[in-house]
mmCIF file of C-alpha atoms in Angstrom:
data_model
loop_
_atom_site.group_PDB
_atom_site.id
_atom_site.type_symbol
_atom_site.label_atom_id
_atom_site.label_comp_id
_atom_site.label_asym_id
_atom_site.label_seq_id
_atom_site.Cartn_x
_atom_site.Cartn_y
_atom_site.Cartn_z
ATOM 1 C CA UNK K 1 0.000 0.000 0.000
ATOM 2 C CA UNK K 2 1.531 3.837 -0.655
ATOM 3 C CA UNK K 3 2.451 5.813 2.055
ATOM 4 C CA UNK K 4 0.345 8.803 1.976
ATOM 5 C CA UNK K 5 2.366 12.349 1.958
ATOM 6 C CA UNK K 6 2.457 13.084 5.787
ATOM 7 C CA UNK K 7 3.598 9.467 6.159
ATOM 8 C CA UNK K 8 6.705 10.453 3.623
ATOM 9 C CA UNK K 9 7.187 13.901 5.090
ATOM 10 C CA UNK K 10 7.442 12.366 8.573
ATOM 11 C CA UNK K 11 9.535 9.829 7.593
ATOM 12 C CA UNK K 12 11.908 12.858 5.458
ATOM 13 C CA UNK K 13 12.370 14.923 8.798
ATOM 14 C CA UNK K 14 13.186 11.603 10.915
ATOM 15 C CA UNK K 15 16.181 10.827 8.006
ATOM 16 C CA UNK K 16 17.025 14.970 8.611
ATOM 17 C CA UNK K 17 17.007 14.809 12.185
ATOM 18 C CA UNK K 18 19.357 11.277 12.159
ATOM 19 C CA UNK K 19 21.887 12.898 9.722
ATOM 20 C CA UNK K 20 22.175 16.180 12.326
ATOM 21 C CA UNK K 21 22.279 13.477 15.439
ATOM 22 C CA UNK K 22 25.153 12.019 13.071
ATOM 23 C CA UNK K 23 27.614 15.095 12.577
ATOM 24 C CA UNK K 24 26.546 16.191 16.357
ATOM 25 C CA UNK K 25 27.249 13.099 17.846
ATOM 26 C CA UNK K 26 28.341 12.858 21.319
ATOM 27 C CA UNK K 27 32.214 11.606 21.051
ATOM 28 C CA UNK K 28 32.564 15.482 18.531
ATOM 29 C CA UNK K 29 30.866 17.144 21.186
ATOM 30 C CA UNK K 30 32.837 15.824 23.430
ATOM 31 C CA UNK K 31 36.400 16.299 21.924
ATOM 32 C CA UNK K 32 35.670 19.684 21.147
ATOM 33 C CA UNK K 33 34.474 20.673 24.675
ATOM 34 C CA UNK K 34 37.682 18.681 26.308
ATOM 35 C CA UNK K 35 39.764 20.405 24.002
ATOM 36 C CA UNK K 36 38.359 24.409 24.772
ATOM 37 C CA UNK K 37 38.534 22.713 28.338
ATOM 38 C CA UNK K 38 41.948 21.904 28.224
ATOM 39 C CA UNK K 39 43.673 25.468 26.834
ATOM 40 C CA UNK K 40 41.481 27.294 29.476
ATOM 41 C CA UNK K 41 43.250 25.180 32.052
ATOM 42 C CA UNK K 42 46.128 25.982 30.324
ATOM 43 C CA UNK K 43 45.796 29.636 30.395
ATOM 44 C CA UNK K 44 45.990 29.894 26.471
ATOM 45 C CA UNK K 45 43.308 32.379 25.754
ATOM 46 C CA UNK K 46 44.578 32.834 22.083
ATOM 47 C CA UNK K 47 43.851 28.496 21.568
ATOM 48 C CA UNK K 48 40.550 28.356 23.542
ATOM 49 C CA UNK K 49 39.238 31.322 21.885
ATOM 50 C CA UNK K 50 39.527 29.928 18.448
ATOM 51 C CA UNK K 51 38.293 26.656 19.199
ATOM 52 C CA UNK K 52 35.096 28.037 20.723
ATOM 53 C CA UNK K 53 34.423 30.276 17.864
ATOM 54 C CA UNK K 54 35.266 27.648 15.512
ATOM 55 C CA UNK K 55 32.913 25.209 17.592
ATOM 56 C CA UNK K 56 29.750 27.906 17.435
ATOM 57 C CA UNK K 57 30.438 28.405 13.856
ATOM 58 C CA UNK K 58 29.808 24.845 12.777
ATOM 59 C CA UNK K 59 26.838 24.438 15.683
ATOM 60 C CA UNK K 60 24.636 27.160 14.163
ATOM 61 C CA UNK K 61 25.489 25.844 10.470
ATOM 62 C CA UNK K 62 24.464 22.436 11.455
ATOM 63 C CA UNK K 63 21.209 24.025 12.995
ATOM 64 C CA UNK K 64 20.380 26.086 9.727
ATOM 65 C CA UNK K 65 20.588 22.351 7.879
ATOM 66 C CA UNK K 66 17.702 21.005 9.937
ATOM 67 C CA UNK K 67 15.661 23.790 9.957
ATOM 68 C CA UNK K 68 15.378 23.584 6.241
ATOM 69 C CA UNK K 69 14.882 20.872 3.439
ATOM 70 C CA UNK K 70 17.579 22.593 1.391
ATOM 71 C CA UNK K 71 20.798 24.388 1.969
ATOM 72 C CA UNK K 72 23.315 27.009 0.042
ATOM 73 C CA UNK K 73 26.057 25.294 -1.321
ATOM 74 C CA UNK K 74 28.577 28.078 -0.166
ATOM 75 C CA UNK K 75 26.639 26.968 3.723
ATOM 76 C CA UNK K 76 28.063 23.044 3.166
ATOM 77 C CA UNK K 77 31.496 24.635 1.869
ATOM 78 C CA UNK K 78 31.597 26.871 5.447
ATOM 79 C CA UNK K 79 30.631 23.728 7.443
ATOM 80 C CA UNK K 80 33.715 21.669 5.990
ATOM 81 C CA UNK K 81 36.071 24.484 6.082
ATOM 82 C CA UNK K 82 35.127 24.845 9.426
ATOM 83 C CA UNK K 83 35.187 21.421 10.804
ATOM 84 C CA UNK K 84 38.817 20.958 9.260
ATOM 85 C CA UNK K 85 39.866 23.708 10.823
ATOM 86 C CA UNK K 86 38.143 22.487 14.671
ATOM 87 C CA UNK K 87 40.568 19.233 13.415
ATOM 88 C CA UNK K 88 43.278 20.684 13.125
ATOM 89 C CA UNK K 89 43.042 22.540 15.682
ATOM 90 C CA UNK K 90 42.985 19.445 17.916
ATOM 91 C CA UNK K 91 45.284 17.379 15.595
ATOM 92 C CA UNK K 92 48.322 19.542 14.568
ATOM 93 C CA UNK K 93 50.003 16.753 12.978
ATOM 94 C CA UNK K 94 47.102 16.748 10.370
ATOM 95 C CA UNK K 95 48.576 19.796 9.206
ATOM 96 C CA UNK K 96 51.483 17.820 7.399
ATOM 97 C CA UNK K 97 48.272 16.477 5.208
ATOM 98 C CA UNK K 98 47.468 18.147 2.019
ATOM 99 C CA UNK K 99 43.512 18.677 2.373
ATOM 100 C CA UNK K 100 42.215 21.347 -0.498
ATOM 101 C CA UNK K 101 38.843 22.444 -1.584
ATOM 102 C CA UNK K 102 38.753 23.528 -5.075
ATOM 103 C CA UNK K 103 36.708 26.098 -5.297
ATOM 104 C CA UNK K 104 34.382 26.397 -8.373
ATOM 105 C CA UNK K 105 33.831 30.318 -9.773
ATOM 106 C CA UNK K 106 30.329 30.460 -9.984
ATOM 107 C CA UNK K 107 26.681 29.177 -8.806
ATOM 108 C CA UNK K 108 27.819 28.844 -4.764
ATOM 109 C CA UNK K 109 24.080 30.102 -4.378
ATOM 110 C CA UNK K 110 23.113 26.073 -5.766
ATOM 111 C CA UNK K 111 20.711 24.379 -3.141
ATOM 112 C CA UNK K 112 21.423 21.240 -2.146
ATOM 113 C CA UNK K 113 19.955 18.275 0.631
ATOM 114 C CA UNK K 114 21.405 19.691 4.039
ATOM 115 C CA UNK K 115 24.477 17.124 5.428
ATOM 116 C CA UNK K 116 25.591 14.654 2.603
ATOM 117 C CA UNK K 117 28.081 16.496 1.389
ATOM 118 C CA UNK K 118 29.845 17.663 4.430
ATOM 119 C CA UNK K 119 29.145 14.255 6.224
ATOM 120 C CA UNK K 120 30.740 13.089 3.554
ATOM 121 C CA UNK K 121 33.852 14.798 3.758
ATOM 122 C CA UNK K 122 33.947 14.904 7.726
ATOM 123 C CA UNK K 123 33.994 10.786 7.808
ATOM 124 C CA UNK K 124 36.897 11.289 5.050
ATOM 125 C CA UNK K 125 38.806 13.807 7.538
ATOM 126 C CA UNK K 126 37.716 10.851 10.518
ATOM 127 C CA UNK K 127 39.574 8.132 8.590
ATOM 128 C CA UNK K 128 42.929 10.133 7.877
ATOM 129 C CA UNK K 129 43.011 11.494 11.314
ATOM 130 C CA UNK K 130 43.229 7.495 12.675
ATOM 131 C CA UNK K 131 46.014 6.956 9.983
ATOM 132 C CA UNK K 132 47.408 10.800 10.406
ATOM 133 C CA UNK K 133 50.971 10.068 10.553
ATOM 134 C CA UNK K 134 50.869 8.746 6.239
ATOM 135 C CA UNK K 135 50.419 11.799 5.377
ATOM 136 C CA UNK K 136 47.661 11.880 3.021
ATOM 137 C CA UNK K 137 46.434 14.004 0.074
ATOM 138 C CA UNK K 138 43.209 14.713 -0.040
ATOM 139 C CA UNK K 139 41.253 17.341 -3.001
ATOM 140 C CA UNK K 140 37.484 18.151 -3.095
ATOM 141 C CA UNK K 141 36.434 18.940 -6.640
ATOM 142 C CA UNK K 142 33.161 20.410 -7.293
ATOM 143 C CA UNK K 143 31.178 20.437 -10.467
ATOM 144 C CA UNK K 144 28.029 22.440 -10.408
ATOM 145 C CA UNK K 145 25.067 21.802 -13.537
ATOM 146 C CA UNK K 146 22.169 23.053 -13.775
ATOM 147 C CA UNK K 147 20.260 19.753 -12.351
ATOM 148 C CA UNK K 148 23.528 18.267 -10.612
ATOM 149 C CA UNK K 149 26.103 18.950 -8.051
ATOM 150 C CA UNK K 150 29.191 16.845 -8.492
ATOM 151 C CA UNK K 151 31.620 16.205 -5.492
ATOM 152 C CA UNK K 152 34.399 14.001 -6.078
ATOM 153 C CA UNK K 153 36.995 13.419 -3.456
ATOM 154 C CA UNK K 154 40.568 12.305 -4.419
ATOM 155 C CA UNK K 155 42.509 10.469 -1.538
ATOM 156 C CA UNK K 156 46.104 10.160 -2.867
ATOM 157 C CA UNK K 157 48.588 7.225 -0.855
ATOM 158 C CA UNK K 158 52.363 6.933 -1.547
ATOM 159 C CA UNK K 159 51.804 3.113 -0.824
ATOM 160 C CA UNK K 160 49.729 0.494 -2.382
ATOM 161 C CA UNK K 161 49.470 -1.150 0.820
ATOM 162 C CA UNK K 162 48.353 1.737 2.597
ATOM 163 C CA UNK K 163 46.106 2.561 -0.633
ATOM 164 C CA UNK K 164 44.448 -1.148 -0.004
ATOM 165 C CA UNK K 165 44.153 -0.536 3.518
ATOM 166 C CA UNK K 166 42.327 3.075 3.292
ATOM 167 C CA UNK K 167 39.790 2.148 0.249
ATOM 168 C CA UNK K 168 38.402 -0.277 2.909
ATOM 169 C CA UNK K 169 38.488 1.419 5.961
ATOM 170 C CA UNK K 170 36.357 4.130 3.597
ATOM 171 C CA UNK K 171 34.186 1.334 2.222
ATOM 172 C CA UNK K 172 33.390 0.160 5.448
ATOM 173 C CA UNK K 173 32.821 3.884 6.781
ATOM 174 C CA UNK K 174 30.657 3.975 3.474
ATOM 175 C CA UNK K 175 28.317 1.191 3.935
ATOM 176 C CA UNK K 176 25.632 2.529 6.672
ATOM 177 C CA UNK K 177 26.154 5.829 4.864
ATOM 178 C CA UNK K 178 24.955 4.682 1.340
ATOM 179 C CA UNK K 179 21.333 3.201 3.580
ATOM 180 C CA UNK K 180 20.767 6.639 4.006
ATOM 181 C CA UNK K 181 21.249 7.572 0.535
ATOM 182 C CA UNK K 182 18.651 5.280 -0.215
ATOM 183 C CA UNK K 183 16.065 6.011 2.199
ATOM 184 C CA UNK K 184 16.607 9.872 1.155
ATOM 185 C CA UNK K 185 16.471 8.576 -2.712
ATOM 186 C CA UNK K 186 13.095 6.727 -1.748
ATOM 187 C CA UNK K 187 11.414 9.543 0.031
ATOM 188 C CA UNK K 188 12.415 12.167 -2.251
ATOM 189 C CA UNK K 189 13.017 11.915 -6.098
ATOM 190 C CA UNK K 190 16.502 13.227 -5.406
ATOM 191 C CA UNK K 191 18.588 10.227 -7.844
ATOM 192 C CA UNK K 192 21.360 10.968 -5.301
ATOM 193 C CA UNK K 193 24.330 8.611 -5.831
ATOM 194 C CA UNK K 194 27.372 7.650 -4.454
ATOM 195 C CA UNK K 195 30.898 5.885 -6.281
ATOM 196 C CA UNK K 196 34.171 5.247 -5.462
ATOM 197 C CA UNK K 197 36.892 3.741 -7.586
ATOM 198 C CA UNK K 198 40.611 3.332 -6.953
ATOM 199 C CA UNK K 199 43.701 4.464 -9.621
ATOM 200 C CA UNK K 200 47.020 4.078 -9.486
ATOM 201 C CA UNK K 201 49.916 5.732 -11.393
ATOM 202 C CA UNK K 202 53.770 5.072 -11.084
ATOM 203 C CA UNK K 203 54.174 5.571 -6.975
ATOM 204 C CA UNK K 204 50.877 6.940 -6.710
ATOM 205 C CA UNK K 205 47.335 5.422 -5.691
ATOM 206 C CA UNK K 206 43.979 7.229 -5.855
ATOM 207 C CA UNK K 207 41.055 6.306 -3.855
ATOM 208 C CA UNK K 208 38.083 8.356 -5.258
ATOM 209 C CA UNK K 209 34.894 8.593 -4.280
ATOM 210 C CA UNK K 210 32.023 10.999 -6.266
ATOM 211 C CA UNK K 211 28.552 11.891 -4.552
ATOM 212 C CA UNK K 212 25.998 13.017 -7.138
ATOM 213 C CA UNK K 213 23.173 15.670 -5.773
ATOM 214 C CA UNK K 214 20.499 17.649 -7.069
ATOM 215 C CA UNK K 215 20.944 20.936 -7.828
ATOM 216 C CA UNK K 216 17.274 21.920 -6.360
ATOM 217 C CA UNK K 217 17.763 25.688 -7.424
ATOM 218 C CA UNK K 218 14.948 25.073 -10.525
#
């Protein structure tokens, strides 16, 4: 039997309000707090400062995502150039990781569905931080159409082992992420989608992975 439209709308806030309960889970929370905790004890004004502003930046981001069904583009790009700063912040040794957001010229203003693409990133960020120490090189490319927002993700290893060993500590990562994909695809006619595939080139090895969104502007 179809589920009638306040069945499907209840259903598209519960996926909305799982995704925020997601990026503000408790062990983030928790980090940051212990870490603004631990320069005030310190006495290091400058350090605590920066992580609570930092902190209160990506809090009311991730509230403007679940108050609406869309978001700006440029609001996604703040919320992962602010959580890789809170990270590095905590984890100075990721500094000695390449991480770059290419950032495309035009149509920032593109609406997209709140959380994919920063969750994305942010469980990409999660994974290098556990292996910090390989120095990884990660690029965000962005292709905006007019139905279509392209994010591909290029993860670049000096090792083929540690290549092998990355793709599937992403996979895994990737797994309970691509349910929600599917839920969202059912509930709305988004066609969101989600690849990854793995290159290699001389000393070099690729792991990429591409989310497909809607551009809901139209």
């Amino acid at each position: 039997m179809p589920r009638d439209r306040r069945t499907l709308e209840k259903e598209f806030q519960e996926l909305r309000i799982t995704s925020f309960n997601d990026q503000m889970n408790a062990h983030f929370v928790f980090n940051a707090l212990n870490g603004i905790q631990y320069f005030i004890t310190v006495d290091n004004k400058k350090e605590a400062l920066s992580h609570l502003s930092t902190f209160g930046k990506l809090i009311r981001l991730y509230l403007k995502g679940i108050q609406n069904e869309t978001v700006l583009l440029s609001d996604e790009i703040k919320i992962m150039e602010e959580y890789l700063k809170l990270q590095q912040l905590r984890h100075k040794e990721l500094s000695q990781s390449y991480i770059n957001i290419e950032m495309p010229t035009q149509n920032l203003q593109s609406r997209i569905p709140p959380y994919m693409l920063s969750m994305l990133f942010e469980n990409i960020i999660e994974e290098i931080i556990s292996d910090v120490a390989n120095n990884y090189n990660l690029t965000l490319y962005l292709n905006i159409e007019s139905d279509s927002v392209k994010a591909v993700l290029k993860i670049r290893t000096l090792s083929k082992e540690k290549e092998y060993q990355f793709s599937s500590a992403i996979n895994n990562r990737l797994k309970s992420w691509k349910d929600k994909i599917d839920n969202l695809n059912k509930l709305k006619p988004y066609d969101v989608h989600l690849n990854t595939w793995v290159s290699s080139e001389a000393a070099e090895f690729d792991k990429f992975v591409q989310l497909k969104l809607p551009n809901l502007n139209n």
